[in-house]
Short mmCIF file of C-alpha atoms in Angstrom, two decimals:
data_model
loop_
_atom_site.label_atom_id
_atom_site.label_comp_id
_atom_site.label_asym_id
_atom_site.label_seq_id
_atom_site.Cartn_x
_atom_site.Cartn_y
_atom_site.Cartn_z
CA UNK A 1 13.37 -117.05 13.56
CA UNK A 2 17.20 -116.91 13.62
CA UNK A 3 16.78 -114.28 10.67
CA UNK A 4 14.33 -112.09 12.49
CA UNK A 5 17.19 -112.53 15.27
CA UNK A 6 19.91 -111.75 13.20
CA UNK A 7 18.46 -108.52 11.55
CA UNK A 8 17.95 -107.17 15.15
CA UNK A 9 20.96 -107.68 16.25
CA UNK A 10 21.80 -106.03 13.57
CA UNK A 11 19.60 -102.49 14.57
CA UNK A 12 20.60 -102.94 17.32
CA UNK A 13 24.54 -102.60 16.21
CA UNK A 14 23.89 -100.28 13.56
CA UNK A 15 22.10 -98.44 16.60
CA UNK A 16 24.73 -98.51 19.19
CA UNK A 17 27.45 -97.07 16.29
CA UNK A 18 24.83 -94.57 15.49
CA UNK A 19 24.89 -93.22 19.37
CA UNK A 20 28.71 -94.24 19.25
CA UNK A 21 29.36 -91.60 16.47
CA UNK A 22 26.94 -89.20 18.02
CA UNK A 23 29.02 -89.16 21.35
CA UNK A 24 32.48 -88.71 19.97
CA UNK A 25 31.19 -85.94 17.46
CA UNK A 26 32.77 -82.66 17.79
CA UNK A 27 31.14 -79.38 18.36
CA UNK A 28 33.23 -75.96 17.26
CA UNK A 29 32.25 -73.24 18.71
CA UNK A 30 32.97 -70.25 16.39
CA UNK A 31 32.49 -66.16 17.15
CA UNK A 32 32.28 -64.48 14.34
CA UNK A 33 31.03 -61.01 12.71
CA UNK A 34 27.80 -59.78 11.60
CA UNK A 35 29.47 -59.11 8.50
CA UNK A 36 27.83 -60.21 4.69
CA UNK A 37 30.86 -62.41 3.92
CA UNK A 38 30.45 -64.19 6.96
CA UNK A 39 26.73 -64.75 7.10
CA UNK A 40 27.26 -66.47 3.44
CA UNK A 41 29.91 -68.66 4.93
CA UNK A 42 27.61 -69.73 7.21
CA UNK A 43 25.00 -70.56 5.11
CA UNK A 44 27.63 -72.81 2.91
CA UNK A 45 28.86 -75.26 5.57
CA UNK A 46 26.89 -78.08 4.85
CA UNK A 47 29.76 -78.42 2.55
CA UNK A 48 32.24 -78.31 5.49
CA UNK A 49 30.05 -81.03 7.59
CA UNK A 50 29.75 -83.36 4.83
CA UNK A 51 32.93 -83.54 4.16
CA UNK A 52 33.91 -83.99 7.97
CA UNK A 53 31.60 -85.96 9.59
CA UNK A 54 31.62 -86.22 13.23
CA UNK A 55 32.45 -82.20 12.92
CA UNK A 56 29.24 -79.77 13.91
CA UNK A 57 29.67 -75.98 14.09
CA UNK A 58 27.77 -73.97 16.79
CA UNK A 59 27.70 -69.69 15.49
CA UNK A 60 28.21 -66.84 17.77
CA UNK A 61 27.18 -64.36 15.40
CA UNK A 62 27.57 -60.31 16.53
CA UNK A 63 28.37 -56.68 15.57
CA UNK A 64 31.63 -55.59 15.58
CA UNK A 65 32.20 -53.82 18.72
CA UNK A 66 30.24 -56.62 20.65
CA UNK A 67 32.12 -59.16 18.72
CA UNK A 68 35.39 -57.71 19.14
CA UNK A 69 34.77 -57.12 23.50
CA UNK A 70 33.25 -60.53 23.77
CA UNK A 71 36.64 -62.18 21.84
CA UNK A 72 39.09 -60.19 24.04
CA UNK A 73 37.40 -60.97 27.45
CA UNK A 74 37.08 -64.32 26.60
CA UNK A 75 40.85 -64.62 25.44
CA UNK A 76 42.28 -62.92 28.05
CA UNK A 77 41.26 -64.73 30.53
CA UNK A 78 41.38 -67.86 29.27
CA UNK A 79 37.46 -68.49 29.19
CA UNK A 80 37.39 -70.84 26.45
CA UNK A 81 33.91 -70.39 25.20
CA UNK A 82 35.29 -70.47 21.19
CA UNK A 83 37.19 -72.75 19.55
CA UNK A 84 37.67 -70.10 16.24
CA UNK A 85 37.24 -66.98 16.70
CA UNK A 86 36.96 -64.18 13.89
CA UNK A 87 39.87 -61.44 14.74
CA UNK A 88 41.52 -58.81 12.75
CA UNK A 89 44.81 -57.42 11.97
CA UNK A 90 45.60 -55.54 14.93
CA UNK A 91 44.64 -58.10 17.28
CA UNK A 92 47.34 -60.88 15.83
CA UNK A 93 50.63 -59.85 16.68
CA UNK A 94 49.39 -58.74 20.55
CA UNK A 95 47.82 -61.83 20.92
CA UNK A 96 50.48 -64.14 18.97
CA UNK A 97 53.21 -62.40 21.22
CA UNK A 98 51.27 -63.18 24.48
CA UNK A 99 51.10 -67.05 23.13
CA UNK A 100 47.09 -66.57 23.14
CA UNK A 101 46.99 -68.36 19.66
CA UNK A 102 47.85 -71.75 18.01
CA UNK A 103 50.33 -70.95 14.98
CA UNK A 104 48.57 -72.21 11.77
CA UNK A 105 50.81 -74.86 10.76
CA UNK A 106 49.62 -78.41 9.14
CA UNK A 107 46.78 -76.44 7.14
CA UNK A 108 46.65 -79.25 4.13
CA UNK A 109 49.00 -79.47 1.13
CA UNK A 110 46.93 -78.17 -1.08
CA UNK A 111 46.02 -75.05 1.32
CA UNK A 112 49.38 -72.52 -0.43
CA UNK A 113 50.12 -70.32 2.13
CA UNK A 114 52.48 -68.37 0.14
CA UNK A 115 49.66 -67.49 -2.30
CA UNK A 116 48.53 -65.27 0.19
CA UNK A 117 48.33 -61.51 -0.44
CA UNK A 118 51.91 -60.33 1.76
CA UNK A 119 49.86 -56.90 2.85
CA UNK A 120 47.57 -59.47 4.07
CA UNK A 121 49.66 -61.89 5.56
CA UNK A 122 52.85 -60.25 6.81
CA UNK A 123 50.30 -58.59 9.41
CA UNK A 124 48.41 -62.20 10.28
CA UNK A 125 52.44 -63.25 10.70
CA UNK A 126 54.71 -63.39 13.77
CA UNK A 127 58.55 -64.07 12.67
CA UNK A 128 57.28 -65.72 9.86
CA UNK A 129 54.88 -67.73 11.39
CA UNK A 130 50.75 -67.35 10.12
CA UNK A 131 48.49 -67.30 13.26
CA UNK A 132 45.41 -66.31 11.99
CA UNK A 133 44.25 -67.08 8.02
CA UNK A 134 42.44 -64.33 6.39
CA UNK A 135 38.67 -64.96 5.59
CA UNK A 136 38.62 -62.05 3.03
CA UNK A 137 41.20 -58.63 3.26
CA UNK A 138 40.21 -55.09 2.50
CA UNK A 139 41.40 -51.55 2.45
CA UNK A 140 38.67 -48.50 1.55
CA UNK A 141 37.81 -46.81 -1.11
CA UNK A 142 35.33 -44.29 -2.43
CA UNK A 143 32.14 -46.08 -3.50
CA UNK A 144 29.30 -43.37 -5.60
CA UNK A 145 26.16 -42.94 -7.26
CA UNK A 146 27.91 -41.93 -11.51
CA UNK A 147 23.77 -41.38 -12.04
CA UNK A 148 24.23 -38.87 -9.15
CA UNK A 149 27.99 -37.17 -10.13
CA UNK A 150 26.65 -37.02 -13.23
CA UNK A 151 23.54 -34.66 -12.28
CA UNK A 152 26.11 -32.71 -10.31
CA UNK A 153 27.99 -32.14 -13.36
CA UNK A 154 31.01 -33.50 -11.87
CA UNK A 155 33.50 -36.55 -12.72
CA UNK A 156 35.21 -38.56 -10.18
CA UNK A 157 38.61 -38.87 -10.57
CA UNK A 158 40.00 -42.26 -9.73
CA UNK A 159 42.71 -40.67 -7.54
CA UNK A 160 40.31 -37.37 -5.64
CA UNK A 161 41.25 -35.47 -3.44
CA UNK A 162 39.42 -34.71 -0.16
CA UNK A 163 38.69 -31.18 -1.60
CA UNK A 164 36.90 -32.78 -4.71
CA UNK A 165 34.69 -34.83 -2.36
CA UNK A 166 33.68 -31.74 -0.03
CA UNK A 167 32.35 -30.11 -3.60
CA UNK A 168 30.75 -33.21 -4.75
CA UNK A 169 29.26 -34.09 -1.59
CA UNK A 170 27.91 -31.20 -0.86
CA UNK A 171 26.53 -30.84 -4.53
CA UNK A 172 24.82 -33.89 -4.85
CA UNK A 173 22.89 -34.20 -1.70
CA UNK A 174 18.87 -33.42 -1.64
CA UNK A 175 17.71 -33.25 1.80
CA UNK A 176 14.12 -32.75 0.91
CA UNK A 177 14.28 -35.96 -1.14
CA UNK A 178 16.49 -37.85 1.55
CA UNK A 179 19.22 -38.26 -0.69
CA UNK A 180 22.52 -37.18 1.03
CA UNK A 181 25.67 -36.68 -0.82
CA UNK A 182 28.13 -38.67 1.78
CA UNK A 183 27.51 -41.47 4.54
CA UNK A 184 30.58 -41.75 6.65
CA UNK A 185 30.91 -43.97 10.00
CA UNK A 186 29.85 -42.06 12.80
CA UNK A 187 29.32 -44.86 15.40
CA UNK A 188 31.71 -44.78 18.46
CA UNK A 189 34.50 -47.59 18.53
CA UNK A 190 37.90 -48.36 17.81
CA UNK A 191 36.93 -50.24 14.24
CA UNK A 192 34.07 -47.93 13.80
CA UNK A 193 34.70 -44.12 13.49
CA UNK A 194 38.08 -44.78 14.63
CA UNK A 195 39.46 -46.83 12.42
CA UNK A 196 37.97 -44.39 9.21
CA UNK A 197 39.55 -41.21 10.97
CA UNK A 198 42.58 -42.17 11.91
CA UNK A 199 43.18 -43.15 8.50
CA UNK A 200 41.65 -40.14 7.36
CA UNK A 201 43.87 -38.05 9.70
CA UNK A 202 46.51 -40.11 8.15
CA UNK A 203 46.28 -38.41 4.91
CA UNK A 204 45.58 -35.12 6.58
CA UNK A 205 49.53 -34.90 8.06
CA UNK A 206 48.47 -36.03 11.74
CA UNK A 207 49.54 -38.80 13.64
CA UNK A 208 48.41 -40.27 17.01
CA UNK A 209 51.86 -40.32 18.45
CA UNK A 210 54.89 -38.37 18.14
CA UNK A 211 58.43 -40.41 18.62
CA UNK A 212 58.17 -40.26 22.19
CA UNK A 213 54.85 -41.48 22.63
CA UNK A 214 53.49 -37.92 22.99
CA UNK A 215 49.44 -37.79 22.00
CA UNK A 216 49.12 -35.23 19.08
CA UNK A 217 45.31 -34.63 19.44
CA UNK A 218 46.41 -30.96 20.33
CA UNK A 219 47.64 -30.29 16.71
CA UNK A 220 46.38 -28.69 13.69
CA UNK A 221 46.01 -31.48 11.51
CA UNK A 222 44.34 -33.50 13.60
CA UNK A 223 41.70 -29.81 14.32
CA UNK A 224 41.55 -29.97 10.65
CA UNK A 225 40.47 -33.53 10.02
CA UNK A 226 38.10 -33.47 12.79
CA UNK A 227 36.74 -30.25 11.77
CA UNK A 228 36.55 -31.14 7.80
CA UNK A 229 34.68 -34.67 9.03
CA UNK A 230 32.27 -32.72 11.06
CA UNK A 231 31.50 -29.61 8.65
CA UNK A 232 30.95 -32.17 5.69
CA UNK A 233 28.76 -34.87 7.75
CA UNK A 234 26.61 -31.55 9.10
CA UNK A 235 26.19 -30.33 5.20
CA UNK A 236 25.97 -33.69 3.11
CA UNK A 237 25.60 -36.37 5.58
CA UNK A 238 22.08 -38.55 7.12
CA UNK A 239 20.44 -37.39 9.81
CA UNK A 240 22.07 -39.60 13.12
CA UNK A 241 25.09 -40.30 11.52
CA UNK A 242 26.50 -40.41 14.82
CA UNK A 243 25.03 -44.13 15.30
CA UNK A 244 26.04 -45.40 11.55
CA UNK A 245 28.89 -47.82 11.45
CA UNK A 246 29.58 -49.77 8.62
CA UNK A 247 26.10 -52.07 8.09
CA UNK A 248 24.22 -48.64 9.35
CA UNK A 249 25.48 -47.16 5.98
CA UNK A 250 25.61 -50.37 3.30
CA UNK A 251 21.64 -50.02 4.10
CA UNK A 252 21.77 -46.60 3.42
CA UNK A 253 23.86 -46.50 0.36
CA UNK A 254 21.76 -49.83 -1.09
CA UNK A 255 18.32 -48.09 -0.67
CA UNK A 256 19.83 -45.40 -2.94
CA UNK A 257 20.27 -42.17 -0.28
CA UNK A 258 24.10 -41.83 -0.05
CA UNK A 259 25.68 -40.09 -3.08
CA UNK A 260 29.10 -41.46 -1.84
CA UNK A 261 30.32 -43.75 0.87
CA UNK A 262 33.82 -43.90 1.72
CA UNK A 263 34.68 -47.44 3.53
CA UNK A 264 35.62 -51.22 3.15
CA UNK A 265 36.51 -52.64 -0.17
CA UNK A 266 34.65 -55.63 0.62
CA UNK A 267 31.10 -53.49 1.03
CA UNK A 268 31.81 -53.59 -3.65
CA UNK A 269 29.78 -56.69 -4.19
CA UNK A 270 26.95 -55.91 -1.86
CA UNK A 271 26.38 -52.24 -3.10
CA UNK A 272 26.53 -53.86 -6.72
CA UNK A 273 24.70 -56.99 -5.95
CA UNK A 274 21.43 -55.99 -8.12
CA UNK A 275 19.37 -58.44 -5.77
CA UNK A 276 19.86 -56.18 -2.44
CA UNK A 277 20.76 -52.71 -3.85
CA UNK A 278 18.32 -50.41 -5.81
CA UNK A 279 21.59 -48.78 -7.17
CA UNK A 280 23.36 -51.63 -8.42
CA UNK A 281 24.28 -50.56 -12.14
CA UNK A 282 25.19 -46.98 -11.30
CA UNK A 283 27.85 -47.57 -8.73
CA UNK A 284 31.76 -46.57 -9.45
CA UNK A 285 34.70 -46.78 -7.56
CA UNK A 286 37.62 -45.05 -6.64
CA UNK A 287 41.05 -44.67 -4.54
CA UNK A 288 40.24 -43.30 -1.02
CA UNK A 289 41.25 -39.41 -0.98
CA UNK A 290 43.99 -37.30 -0.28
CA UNK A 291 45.56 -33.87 0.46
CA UNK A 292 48.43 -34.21 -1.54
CA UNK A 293 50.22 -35.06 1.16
CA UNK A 294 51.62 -38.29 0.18
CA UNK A 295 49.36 -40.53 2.09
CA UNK A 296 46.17 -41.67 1.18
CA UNK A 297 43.00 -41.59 3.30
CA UNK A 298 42.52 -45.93 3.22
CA UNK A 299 43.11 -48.38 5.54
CA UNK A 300 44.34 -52.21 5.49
CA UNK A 301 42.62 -54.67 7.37
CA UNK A 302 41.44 -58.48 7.36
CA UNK A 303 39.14 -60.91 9.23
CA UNK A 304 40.38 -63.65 9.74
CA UNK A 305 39.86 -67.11 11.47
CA UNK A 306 42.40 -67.77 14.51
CA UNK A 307 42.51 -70.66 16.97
CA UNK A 308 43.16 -69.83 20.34
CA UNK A 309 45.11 -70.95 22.43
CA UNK A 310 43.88 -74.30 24.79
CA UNK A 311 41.23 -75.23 23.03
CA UNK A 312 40.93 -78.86 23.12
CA UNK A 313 39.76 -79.38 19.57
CA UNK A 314 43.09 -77.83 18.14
CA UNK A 315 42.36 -80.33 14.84
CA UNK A 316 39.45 -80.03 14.23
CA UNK A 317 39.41 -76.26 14.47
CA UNK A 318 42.79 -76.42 11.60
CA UNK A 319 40.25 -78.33 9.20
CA UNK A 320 37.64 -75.61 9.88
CA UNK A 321 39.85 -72.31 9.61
CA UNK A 322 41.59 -74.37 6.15
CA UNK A 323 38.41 -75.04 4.36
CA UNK A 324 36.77 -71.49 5.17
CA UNK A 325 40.02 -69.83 3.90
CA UNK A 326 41.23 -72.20 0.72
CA UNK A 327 40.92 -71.26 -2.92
CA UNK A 328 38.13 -73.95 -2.85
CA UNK A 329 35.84 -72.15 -0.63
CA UNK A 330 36.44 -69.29 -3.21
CA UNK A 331 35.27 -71.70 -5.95
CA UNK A 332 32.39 -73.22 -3.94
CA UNK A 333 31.37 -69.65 -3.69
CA UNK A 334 31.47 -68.37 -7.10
CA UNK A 335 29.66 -71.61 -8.15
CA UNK A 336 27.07 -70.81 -6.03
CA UNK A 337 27.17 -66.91 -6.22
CA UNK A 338 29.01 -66.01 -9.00
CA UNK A 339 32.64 -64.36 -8.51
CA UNK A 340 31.51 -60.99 -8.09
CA UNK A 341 30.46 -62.21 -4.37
CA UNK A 342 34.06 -64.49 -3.57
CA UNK A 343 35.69 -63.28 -0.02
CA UNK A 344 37.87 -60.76 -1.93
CA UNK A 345 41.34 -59.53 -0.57
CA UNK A 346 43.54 -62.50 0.17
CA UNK A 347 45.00 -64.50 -2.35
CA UNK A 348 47.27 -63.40 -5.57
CA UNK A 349 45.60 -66.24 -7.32
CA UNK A 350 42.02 -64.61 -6.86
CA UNK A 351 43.42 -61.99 -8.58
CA UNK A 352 45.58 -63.75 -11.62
CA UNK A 353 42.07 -65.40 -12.32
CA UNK A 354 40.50 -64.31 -15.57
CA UNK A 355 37.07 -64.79 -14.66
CA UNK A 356 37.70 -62.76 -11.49
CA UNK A 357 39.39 -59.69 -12.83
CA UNK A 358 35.96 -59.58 -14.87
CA UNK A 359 34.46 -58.42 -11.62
CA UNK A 360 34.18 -54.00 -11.78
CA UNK A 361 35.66 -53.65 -8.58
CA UNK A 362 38.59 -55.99 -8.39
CA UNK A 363 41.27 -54.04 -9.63
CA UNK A 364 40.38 -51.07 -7.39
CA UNK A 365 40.06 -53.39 -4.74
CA UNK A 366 43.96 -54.82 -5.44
CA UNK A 367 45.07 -51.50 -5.96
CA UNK A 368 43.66 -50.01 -2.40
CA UNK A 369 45.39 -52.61 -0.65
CA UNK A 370 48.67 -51.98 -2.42
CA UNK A 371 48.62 -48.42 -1.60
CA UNK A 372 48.41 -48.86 2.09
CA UNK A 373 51.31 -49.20 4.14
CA UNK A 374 51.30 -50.07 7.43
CA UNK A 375 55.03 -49.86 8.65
CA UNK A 376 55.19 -46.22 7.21
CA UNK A 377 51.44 -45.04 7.62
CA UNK A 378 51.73 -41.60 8.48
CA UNK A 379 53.41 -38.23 6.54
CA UNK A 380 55.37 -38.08 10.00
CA UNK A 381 57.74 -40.25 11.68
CA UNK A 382 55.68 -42.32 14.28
CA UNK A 383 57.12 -44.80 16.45
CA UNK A 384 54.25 -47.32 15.44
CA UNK A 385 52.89 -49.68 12.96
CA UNK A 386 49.29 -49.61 11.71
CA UNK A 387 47.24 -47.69 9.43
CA UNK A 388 43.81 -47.18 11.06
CA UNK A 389 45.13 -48.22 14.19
CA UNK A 390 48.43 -48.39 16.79
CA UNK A 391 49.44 -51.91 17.23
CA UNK A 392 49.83 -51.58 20.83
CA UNK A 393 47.70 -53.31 23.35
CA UNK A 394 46.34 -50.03 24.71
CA UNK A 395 45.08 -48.83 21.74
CA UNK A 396 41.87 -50.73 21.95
CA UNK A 397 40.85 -49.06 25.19
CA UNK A 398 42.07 -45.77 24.60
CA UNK A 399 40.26 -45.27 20.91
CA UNK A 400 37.15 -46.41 21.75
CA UNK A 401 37.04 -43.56 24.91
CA UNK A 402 38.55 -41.15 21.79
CA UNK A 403 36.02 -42.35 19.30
CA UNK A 404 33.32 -41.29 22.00
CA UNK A 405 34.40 -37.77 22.62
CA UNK A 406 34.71 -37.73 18.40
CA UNK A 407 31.17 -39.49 18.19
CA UNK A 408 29.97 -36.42 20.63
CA UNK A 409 31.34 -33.62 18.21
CA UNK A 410 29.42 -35.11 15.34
CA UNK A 411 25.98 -35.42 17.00
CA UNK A 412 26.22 -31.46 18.19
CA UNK A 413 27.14 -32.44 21.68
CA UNK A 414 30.55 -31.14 22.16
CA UNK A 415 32.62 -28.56 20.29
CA UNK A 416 35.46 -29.97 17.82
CA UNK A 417 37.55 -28.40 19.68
CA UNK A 418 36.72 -29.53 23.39
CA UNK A 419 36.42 -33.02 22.13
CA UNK A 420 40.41 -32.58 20.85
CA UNK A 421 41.03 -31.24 24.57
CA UNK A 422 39.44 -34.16 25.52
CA UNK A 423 40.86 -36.66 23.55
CA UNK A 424 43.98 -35.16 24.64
CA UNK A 425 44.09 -35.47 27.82
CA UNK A 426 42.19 -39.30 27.98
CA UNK A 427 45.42 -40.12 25.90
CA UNK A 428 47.82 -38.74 28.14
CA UNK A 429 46.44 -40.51 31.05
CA UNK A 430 46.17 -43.59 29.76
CA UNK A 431 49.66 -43.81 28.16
CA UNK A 432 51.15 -42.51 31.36
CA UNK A 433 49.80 -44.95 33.58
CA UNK A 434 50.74 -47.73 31.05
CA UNK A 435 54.37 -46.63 31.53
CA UNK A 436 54.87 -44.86 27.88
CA UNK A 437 57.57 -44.28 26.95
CA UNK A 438 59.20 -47.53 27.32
#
């Protein structure tokens, strides 16, 4: 009898620390993007969780523009839905400046923050301080079909020129047989077409600002990149290009129709990843083009994990944001994946590994980021820093009304030339009543 009392008491204790545990549990909230990389992470945290028990994660999963207006609204005014959210380059320094982040200190002594790519970190960095830790970093670079160049009786350079991709393009692409010989982003937004023609304009000679702050949508390199984008999508490129953003164009490029695609490093191991692309073994890579200008047509960007500001699980979020970003997670995902599929872009040590550099794109990868410089990103002076963007707080607004009017030219609806005009005088506006120049 006293046993049969004893082992309930005992139930009943194991019970109550059973509910006990349950109550003080954590729940993260984290936002994050729509993104490959991130989907994988997702699937992976059981290793996370069992390793912090009394830790569960709760996903906000979305595309980029939602992702990206749902983040800022909910920063801004202090809504406090996430506890992580995924953010990128430009938004770090704005937000770090405005205090809207928790610095990422006390990340683990085995976490080696100075093993960090500097591209990749000096723009996650406020006065030497890391407020948001990159989940993988990229530039852009020409991905295409050899099978296809080949046919065209053409060879890619690993340094081309945008003059050599108009010819290719337009040589390799088979309407008839839905096989077009460039896929480009088209989709309105600031990270969308924005972010591929600014730095596209980049390596044209035009600049968004002049050193006053003036908007330079009224010059000739900027009518010749938008013109050149818009004659070459209209030749070589899918039909509704207009509504293709990054993910719009993987699926197009892995089902075999794009002769070239010119975007994110990180898109490498899912347009060779033999299990989701019917092109795998014919894909190369090279350097994103140029004019001979002195400026490539790449970018430099990262997602990465941030804490913001308030959030009452501060510690628990650290633990998160340092597991999802350490050289472990790397190795828990080549274990699982093989290397080929690792978050590329952020650590040296990534690179330095011999069964890494293996991987066909990893040295292009490297070399993309390398090339792009954000504090000197144009052929002119500017007055800001950014490649395929202006790290001002305006800039978010103002491109996404820009990448509209540039979205417009590309489906037919507008001229190039009255979406310039328009462009223009959106700019103007905007900048004036922000109080430019200051």
């Amino acid at each position: 009898m006293r046993m049969q009392k004893s082992a309930i008491a005992l139930t009943v204790a194991a019970m109550a620390a059973g509910a006990s545990l349950s109550a003080s549990a954590e729940t993260l909230t984290i936002a994050t993007v729509n993104n490959g990389d991130m989907v994988r992470m997702q699937k992976l945290t059981d290793d996370f969780t069992s390793k912090n028990p009394g830790i569960d994660l709760e996903w906000v999963t979305l595309e980029e523009n939602a992702l990206r207006q749902k983040v800022t609204t909910d920063i801004a005014t202090k809504g406090g839905q996430f506890d992580v959210m995924t953010i990128g380059t430009y938004e770090v320094p704005i937000w770090a400046e405005r205090d809207w982040l928790v610095p990422l200190e006390g990340l683990g002594d085995d976490y080696d923050v100075d093993d960090i790519l500097p591209a990749i970190r000096g723009g996650l960095s406020v006065d030497d301080k890391l407020y948001a830790a990159p989940f993988y970093g990229e530039s852009s670079m020409v991905m295409y079909r050899k099978d296809l160049m080949e046919k065209a009786g053409l060879e890619m350079p690993e340094a081309p020129t945008w003059e050599f991709i108009g010819e290719a393009a337009r040589a390799m692409t088979d309407k008839e047989n839905e096989i077009y010989g460039i896929c480009l982003r088209g989709k309105a937004g600031w990270g969308e077409n924005m972010a591929f023609l600014t730095a596209t304009a980049n390596s044209f000679g035009a600049r968004w600002f002049d050193m006053d702050w003036n908007p330079q949508f009224d010059s000739q390199p900027w009518a010749d990149t938008l013109n050149f984008y818009v004659d070459l999508m209209n030749d070589a490129g899918p039909p509704g290009s207009s509504s293709n953003g990054f993910n719009e164009n993987l699926t197009l490029f892995q089902n075999g129709q794009c002769g070239m695609w010119i975007d994110a490093t990180v898109a490498a191991s899912f347009v060779t990843n033999e299990n989701d692309s019917k092109v795998a073994d014919q894909v190369g890579f090279a350097l994103a083009p140029d004019n001979g200008l002195g400026k490539r047509g790449n970018w430099l960007w990262a997602w990465s994990l941030a804490i913001p500001a308030g959030t009452e699980k501060e510690e628990a979020a650290k633990k998160f944001v340092a597991w999802a970003t350490s050289k472990a997670y790397a190795e828990l995902v080549a274990s699982q994946e093989g290397w080929a599929n690792v978050p590329p872009g952020t650590r040296t040590s990534l690179y330095e590994n011999p069964e890494y550099q293996k991987v066909p794109f990893a040295a292009m990868t490297l070399a993309s980021i390398q090339e792009a410089d954000p504090t000197n990103p144009t052929v002119e002076e500017v007055p800001y820093v950014g490649v395929q963007f202006v790290a001002i707080p305006e800039f978010q607004g103002i491109a996404t009304s820009v990448g509209q009017q540039f979205a417009a030219a590309l489906a037919g609806q507008s001229s190039v030339e009255d979406a310039l005009k328009n462009a223009q005088s959106l700019t103007e506006r905007a900048m004036k009543k922000a109080g430019y120049p200051k």
